[in-house]
Amino acid sequence: MIPKLTDEPRIFEVVVRLFVLHGYEGATTKEIARAAGVNEATLFRKYGSKAELFERAINYQWSDVPIGKVSYSGDLEADLRSIVDAYLETSLLHGAIVPMLLTELSQRRDLETAFSVAWANIGVVVEIMVRYQSQGLLQAEDPLLTLSALLGPIMVTHMFRRAGLGLPLPEVDAEDHVRSFLDGRRPDRPRVI
Amino acid sequence: MIPKLTDEPRIFEVVVRLFVLHGYEGATTKEIARAAGVNEATLFRKYGSKAELFERAINYQWSDVPIGKVSYSGDLEADLRSIVDAYLETSLLHGAIVPMLLTELSQRRDLETAFSVAWANIGVVVEIMVRYQSQGLLQAEDPLLTLSALLGPIMVTHMFRRAGLGLPLPEVDAEDHVRSFLDGRRPDRPRVI
DNA sequence: AGCATAGGCAAGCGTTGACTTGCAATCCAG
DNA sequence: CTGGATTGCAAGTCAACGCTTGCCTATGCT
């Protein structure tokens, strides 16, 4: 048995929180150590490098995120709502983690492995999309495009809000959003049941 | 007359290019100087600081961007296409500049002024949305939500592609996208004319 | 031609970031 | 209780970044 004195979950939580807040470069190891209540040297003894620390932390946090728990039920609208709800809940937990990861990933390739668990979660959602497409209930297209169409508006709304331009942007209503996704944004039109 | 020897447009172009590529911190003044063919000291003599240089450069580039030239025509679908086309064209010129700006803006407030021209451009588009909403041709909602719904999917698709996960994501087709935006993603449904 | 100005060049300053190291204190297992 | 592993602490290394400075050259205007 290896004695565990440090509170690793707390470290990982701090890492992700500061990563979302300040980005990879902006989240310094000193600040992480201070916020997690451990010594900076401990971080390097345990994880070797900042990149490895972030990899462990991000994968750890993603393995328990609501979006990984969505499953196929046969009810298209309900499943889309579940996906949207899960994304909103994930955003509540970890802020703008998805756009932040995508942005940083386009700059530093060494964070690619930090994306693996998140990517697996996305894969689950994509599978659901594909099933509904093959049943003819959703437009046939690259399922990642479908997912972008479903979550993109929410992500961008959050990005606008977080940009702090003084915009009182309302939170997206999951039900309205799924309806708009399915039936479009023309008003006063009989809904297709 | 002040003699102008340095090629300012070239500097500004380099700044924006490296900013989109590596982010604010990642785009070092040394690399900018080298890529622009000027001496690093010149940058500081002319612009005082990195932040001011970026402010000037980003505002300069945004003042000539396609998305600022969209105008109201009375034809909803055509105008939406113009907006989408303008965004796609802007992305072709400057890559992921919008998500990058939004991400960086949430971290460094001193870049807020670098967003002013971009923000004015967005304002023009928002005005168009508001007009169509008041005519009852678009769902009544916060116009920035409408804009996010229209451009969000495209932005996110680009972010996925740029994240370099080896995904052969197809480019969004402007016409398809506007149709889906207006009429939704349920297939085999008679379109509302 | 003459002069003010701008830019190139090279060296350097101060700070900060990731990462290391040696030592003492502490913890757990056997 | 004892030994081996883990952490805290403090100091420090090294590189990079933003930014400055002094000097010299080149330019363009009058």
XYZ file of C-alpha atoms (C1' of nucleotides) in Angstrom:
446
model
C 0.000 0.000 0.000
C 1.227 3.408 -0.899
C 0.492 5.968 1.759
C -1.497 8.856 0.428
C -1.089 12.041 2.292
C -1.938 14.546 -0.379
C -5.519 15.206 -1.364
C -5.281 14.496 -5.073
C -8.931 15.210 -5.929
C -8.526 18.637 -4.444
C -5.431 19.281 -6.521
C -7.198 18.150 -9.676
C -10.176 20.313 -8.898
C -7.978 23.349 -8.396
C -6.090 22.682 -11.616
C -9.240 22.528 -13.699
C -10.737 25.559 -11.993
C -7.667 27.704 -12.625
C -7.274 26.304 -16.129
C -10.796 27.372 -17.055
C -10.242 30.741 -15.387
C -6.832 31.673 -16.751
C -5.922 29.203 -19.470
C -2.949 26.854 -19.537
C -0.179 29.437 -19.404
C -2.115 31.694 -17.068
C -2.604 28.955 -14.491
C 0.805 28.951 -12.818
C 2.098 26.059 -10.781
C 2.738 28.369 -7.826
C -0.876 29.505 -7.755
C -2.130 25.946 -8.115
C 0.030 24.818 -5.203
C -1.115 27.664 -3.011
C -4.812 27.180 -3.839
C -4.586 23.425 -3.306
C -2.714 23.796 -0.038
C 0.305 21.779 -1.129
C 3.890 22.709 -1.818
C 4.901 23.471 -5.357
C 7.736 20.931 -5.177
C 5.215 18.224 -4.359
C 3.411 18.820 -7.627
C 6.568 18.196 -9.613
C 7.610 15.201 -7.518
C 4.238 13.565 -8.057
C 3.482 14.519 -11.629
C 6.820 15.354 -13.156
C 5.706 18.309 -15.210
C 2.952 20.845 -15.546
C 1.682 19.185 -18.727
C 1.343 15.795 -17.020
C -0.370 17.362 -14.043
C -2.933 18.973 -16.319
C -3.408 15.764 -18.266
C -4.172 13.797 -15.099
C -6.378 16.527 -13.668
C -8.486 17.127 -16.746
C -9.006 13.441 -17.445
C -9.892 12.864 -13.803
C -12.514 15.580 -13.818
C -14.003 14.470 -17.124
C -14.539 10.919 -15.949
C -17.310 12.070 -13.647
C -19.060 14.637 -15.777
C -22.823 14.603 -16.510
C -22.358 14.523 -20.275
C -20.863 11.061 -20.092
C -23.995 9.609 -18.576
C -26.421 10.340 -21.393
C -27.873 7.265 -23.076
C -30.181 6.347 -25.939
C -33.833 6.059 -24.959
C -35.706 6.048 -28.271
C -37.344 9.388 -27.572
C -35.477 11.895 -29.752
C -36.656 15.079 -28.096
C -36.061 13.718 -24.599
C -32.547 12.605 -25.486
C -31.685 15.940 -27.031
C -32.883 17.602 -23.860
C -30.737 15.258 -21.808
C -27.713 16.172 -23.878
C -28.402 19.882 -23.579
C -29.082 19.574 -19.854
C -25.897 17.591 -19.363
C -23.899 20.230 -21.185
C -25.464 23.015 -19.158
C -24.749 21.105 -15.964
C -21.155 20.494 -16.995
C -20.806 24.194 -17.658
C -22.165 24.941 -14.221
C -19.597 22.623 -12.687
C -16.567 23.576 -14.729
C -17.386 26.799 -16.510
C -16.188 27.232 -20.059
C -14.096 24.090 -20.001
C -15.077 22.864 -23.456
C -14.300 26.001 -25.459
C -11.187 26.480 -23.351
C -9.964 22.971 -24.105
C -10.696 23.315 -27.800
C -8.895 26.653 -27.949
C -5.828 25.486 -26.036
C -5.728 22.222 -27.943
C -5.309 24.111 -31.200
C -2.172 25.699 -29.734
C -0.389 23.074 -27.652
C -0.471 19.568 -29.018
C 0.976 18.135 -25.798
C -2.449 18.588 -24.231
C -3.978 16.171 -26.692
C -3.945 13.286 -24.223
C -5.714 15.516 -21.713
C -8.628 15.420 -24.100
C -8.986 11.645 -24.360
C -11.661 11.111 -21.698
C -13.580 14.156 -22.853
C -13.386 12.791 -26.358
C -14.794 9.444 -25.272
C -17.731 11.267 -23.732
C -18.361 13.121 -26.949
C -18.231 9.814 -28.780
C -21.155 8.530 -26.734
C -23.249 11.506 -27.726
C -22.257 11.178 -31.354
C -23.419 7.543 -31.326
C -26.848 8.664 -30.185
C -27.034 11.203 -32.974
C -26.114 8.564 -35.537
C -28.896 6.256 -34.374
C -31.539 8.913 -34.769
C -30.151 9.880 -38.144
C -30.341 6.322 -39.429
C -33.928 6.139 -38.235
C -34.696 9.168 -40.367
C -35.596 11.299 -37.380
C -32.698 13.672 -37.830
C -31.198 15.288 -40.892
C -28.512 13.093 -42.411
C -25.163 14.842 -42.032
C -21.843 14.447 -40.270
C -22.943 13.755 -36.687
C -20.352 16.172 -35.365
C -22.063 18.889 -37.379
C -25.337 17.919 -35.748
C -23.731 18.096 -32.346
C -22.198 21.468 -33.165
C -25.597 22.703 -34.267
C -27.120 21.529 -30.989
C -24.473 22.737 -28.552
C -22.756 25.467 -30.564
C -25.313 28.166 -29.803
C -25.084 27.445 -26.090
C -21.294 27.395 -26.095
C -21.101 30.683 -27.958
C -23.666 32.296 -25.694
C -21.546 31.294 -22.737
C -18.432 32.631 -24.415
C -20.126 35.972 -24.976
C -21.257 36.098 -21.395
C -17.849 35.146 -20.024
C -16.147 37.712 -22.230
C -17.515 40.211 -19.740
C -18.757 42.815 -22.188
C -21.480 43.828 -19.802
C -24.115 41.919 -21.682
C -27.055 40.662 -19.647
C -27.380 37.552 -21.788
C -30.106 35.269 -20.471
C -29.352 31.592 -19.869
C -30.494 29.373 -22.700
C -33.745 27.552 -21.969
C -33.123 23.899 -22.746
C -36.672 23.170 -23.904
C -36.900 26.215 -26.184
C -33.503 25.465 -27.569
C -34.276 21.853 -28.472
C -37.528 22.958 -30.098
C -35.693 25.575 -32.158
C -33.082 23.001 -33.073
C -35.726 20.609 -34.342
C -38.259 23.013 -35.826
C -36.257 26.083 -36.678
C -36.498 29.715 -35.810
C -39.445 30.793 -37.885
C -42.236 31.821 -35.501
C -45.973 31.095 -35.687
C -45.612 27.841 -37.501
C -47.535 24.690 -36.637
C -45.194 22.240 -34.974
C -44.602 18.870 -36.461
C -45.560 16.156 -34.035
C 4.867 65.311 -42.845
C 6.146 62.479 -40.795
C 8.233 60.088 -42.823
C 6.891 56.569 -42.707
C 9.401 53.902 -43.270
C 7.859 50.966 -41.542
C 5.159 48.943 -43.192
C 2.479 49.194 -40.517
C -0.173 47.125 -42.313
C 2.309 44.294 -42.524
C 3.028 44.516 -38.800
C -0.676 44.516 -38.010
C -1.267 41.557 -40.266
C 1.517 39.601 -38.596
C 0.215 40.459 -35.135
C -3.276 39.177 -35.887
C -1.967 36.094 -37.629
C 0.263 35.121 -34.718
C -2.430 36.051 -32.213
C -4.916 33.687 -33.857
C -2.231 31.028 -34.078
C -0.712 31.184 -30.601
C -2.915 33.423 -28.451
C -1.907 36.630 -26.731
C 0.819 35.258 -24.481
C 1.997 32.799 -27.095
C 2.557 35.513 -29.679
C 5.848 36.971 -28.471
C 7.098 40.378 -29.475
C 10.354 38.860 -30.688
C 8.552 36.537 -33.084
C 6.279 39.330 -34.294
C 9.289 41.523 -35.023
C 11.065 38.771 -36.892
C 8.015 37.810 -38.956
C 7.238 41.424 -39.788
C 10.824 42.186 -40.731
C 11.262 44.966 -38.190
C 13.349 45.300 -35.075
C 11.750 44.480 -31.757
C 12.778 47.859 -30.336
C 10.855 49.572 -33.113
C 7.643 47.947 -31.963
C 8.002 49.383 -28.487
C 9.109 52.777 -29.738
C 6.038 53.039 -31.958
C 3.384 51.399 -29.817
C 4.700 51.622 -26.285
C 3.595 48.217 -25.138
C 2.490 44.833 -26.392
C -1.075 45.497 -25.310
C -1.279 48.731 -27.308
C 0.258 47.078 -30.337
C -2.368 44.353 -30.245
C -5.135 46.873 -29.720
C -4.100 48.863 -32.785
C -3.529 45.761 -34.884
C -6.795 44.027 -34.088
C -8.887 47.143 -34.542
C -7.092 47.869 -37.810
C -7.813 44.423 -39.195
C -11.427 44.454 -38.075
C -12.179 47.734 -39.810
C -11.964 46.047 -43.179
C -13.650 42.761 -42.484
C -16.539 41.363 -44.565
C -18.896 41.036 -41.629
C -19.041 44.804 -41.196
C -20.465 45.272 -44.686
C -23.701 43.328 -44.290
C -26.846 45.413 -44.571
C -30.596 45.011 -44.290
C -32.330 44.160 -47.549
C -35.805 43.033 -46.512
C -35.174 39.464 -47.660
C -34.649 37.482 -44.468
C -33.146 34.377 -45.989
C -30.806 36.351 -48.221
C -29.609 38.478 -45.329
C -28.975 35.468 -43.141
C -26.940 33.983 -45.965
C -24.978 37.210 -46.261
C -24.207 37.095 -42.564
C -23.131 33.480 -42.705
C -21.081 34.086 -45.838
C -19.425 37.107 -44.255
C -18.517 35.094 -41.195
C -17.111 32.268 -43.292
C -15.106 34.752 -45.325
C -13.782 36.421 -42.192
C -12.739 33.031 -40.917
C -10.935 32.358 -44.156
C -9.043 35.633 -43.818
C -8.234 35.494 -40.139
C -8.859 31.991 -38.921
C -10.438 31.487 -35.548
C -10.172 35.140 -34.615
C -13.633 35.419 -33.065
C -13.423 32.500 -30.628
C -9.842 33.469 -29.854
C -10.837 37.035 -29.022
C -13.752 35.908 -26.899
C -11.551 33.456 -25.017
C -8.711 35.901 -24.403
C -11.135 38.667 -23.495
C -12.464 36.597 -20.623
C -8.930 36.440 -19.229
C -7.276 39.806 -19.864
C -9.527 42.816 -19.516
C -6.884 45.114 -20.983
C -7.752 43.720 -24.397
C -11.280 45.063 -24.123
C -10.508 48.094 -26.282
C -9.092 45.795 -28.913
C -12.603 44.471 -29.281
C -14.333 47.793 -29.915
C -14.349 47.728 -33.714
C -15.279 44.055 -33.763
C -18.081 44.863 -31.384
C -19.387 47.625 -33.628
C -19.532 45.132 -36.477
C -21.505 42.720 -34.366
C -23.848 45.552 -33.486
C -24.728 46.032 -37.147
C -25.693 42.385 -37.463
C -27.713 42.512 -34.258
C -29.681 45.455 -35.636
C -30.666 43.402 -38.657
C -31.837 40.573 -36.423
C -33.949 42.968 -34.379
C -35.698 44.302 -37.473
C -36.715 40.865 -38.638
C -37.851 39.955 -35.159
C -40.092 42.992 -34.912
C -41.584 42.077 -38.265
C -42.487 38.697 -36.847
C -40.257 36.854 -39.273
C -37.902 35.610 -36.578
C -38.512 34.162 -33.149
C -38.675 36.917 -30.542
C -35.684 36.531 -28.222
C -32.516 38.319 -27.221
C -30.950 39.094 -30.604
C -27.561 37.974 -29.377
C -29.090 34.565 -28.738
C -30.359 34.564 -32.306
C -26.915 35.467 -33.556
C -25.353 32.758 -31.420
C -27.831 30.264 -32.829
C -26.923 31.296 -36.359
C -23.142 31.475 -36.058
C -22.502 29.251 -33.041
C -22.649 25.967 -34.941
C -20.176 27.281 -37.503
C -17.819 28.629 -34.876
C -17.848 25.388 -32.946
C -17.322 23.334 -36.079
C -14.276 25.445 -36.838
C -13.029 25.065 -33.286
C -13.310 21.281 -33.573
C -11.484 21.331 -36.858
C -8.729 23.597 -35.586
C -8.310 21.488 -32.459
C -6.589 19.071 -34.799
C -8.128 15.868 -33.538
C -7.825 14.347 -36.959
C -11.452 14.895 -37.781
C -12.313 15.315 -41.431
C -15.092 17.760 -40.617
C -16.703 19.117 -43.779
C -17.088 22.866 -44.235
C -20.543 24.098 -43.355
C -22.717 24.748 -46.394
C -24.140 28.229 -45.975
C -27.423 27.491 -47.736
C -28.093 24.264 -45.829
C -27.179 25.943 -42.612
C -29.551 28.877 -43.052
C -32.346 26.482 -43.992
C -31.720 24.392 -40.884
C -31.600 27.554 -38.820
C -34.986 28.662 -40.116
C -36.767 25.339 -40.485
C -35.030 23.065 -38.049
C -33.318 19.735 -38.273
C -36.235 17.383 -38.689
C -35.980 15.821 -42.130
C -38.709 15.147 -44.690
C -40.884 17.983 -43.645
C -42.611 20.369 -46.048
C -40.829 23.696 -45.943
C -42.674 26.819 -44.995
C -42.487 29.336 -47.792
C 23.732 70.108 -48.146
C 21.916 69.888 -43.583
C 19.036 68.448 -40.074
C 15.553 66.117 -37.652
C 13.603 61.863 -37.288
C 13.027 56.796 -37.695
C 14.842 52.516 -37.695
C 18.536 48.703 -37.061
C 21.542 46.553 -33.840
C 23.199 44.650 -29.635
C 23.399 44.499 -25.027
C 21.117 44.392 -21.034
C 17.543 44.936 -17.043
C 13.981 43.057 -14.079
C 10.633 39.743 -13.598
C 8.402 35.523 -13.879
C 7.699 30.887 -15.104
C 8.753 25.818 -14.890
C 11.481 22.900 -12.512
C 15.320 21.190 -8.982
C 17.639 20.164 -4.730
C 19.027 19.296 0.070
C 17.331 18.930 4.562
C 14.275 18.304 8.309
C 9.752 16.888 9.884
C 6.087 13.604 9.520
C 3.611 9.597 8.485
C 2.682 4.511 7.863
C 3.826 -0.428 7.903
C 5.919 -4.271 9.960
C 9.944 1.463 17.581
C 12.206 1.705 13.441
C 12.929 2.354 8.405
C 11.419 3.981 4.087
C 8.691 6.900 1.727
C 6.337 11.528 1.356
C 5.814 16.224 2.143
C 7.041 21.067 3.562
C 10.358 24.555 3.271
C 13.735 27.570 1.335
C 16.864 28.482 -1.808
C 18.188 28.392 -6.233
C 18.787 27.343 -11.592
C 17.785 28.482 -16.130
C 15.369 30.234 -19.869
C 12.098 33.361 -21.805
C 9.517 37.488 -22.057
C 8.398 42.398 -21.993
C 10.740 46.360 -22.325
C 14.813 49.880 -22.333
C 18.952 52.209 -23.847
C 22.831 54.006 -26.409
C 24.871 54.303 -30.670
C 25.072 54.422 -35.436
C 23.035 54.491 -40.039
C 19.651 55.673 -43.439
C 15.944 58.429 -44.928
C 13.253 62.306 -46.495
C 12.118 67.276 -46.279
C 13.551 71.974 -46.937
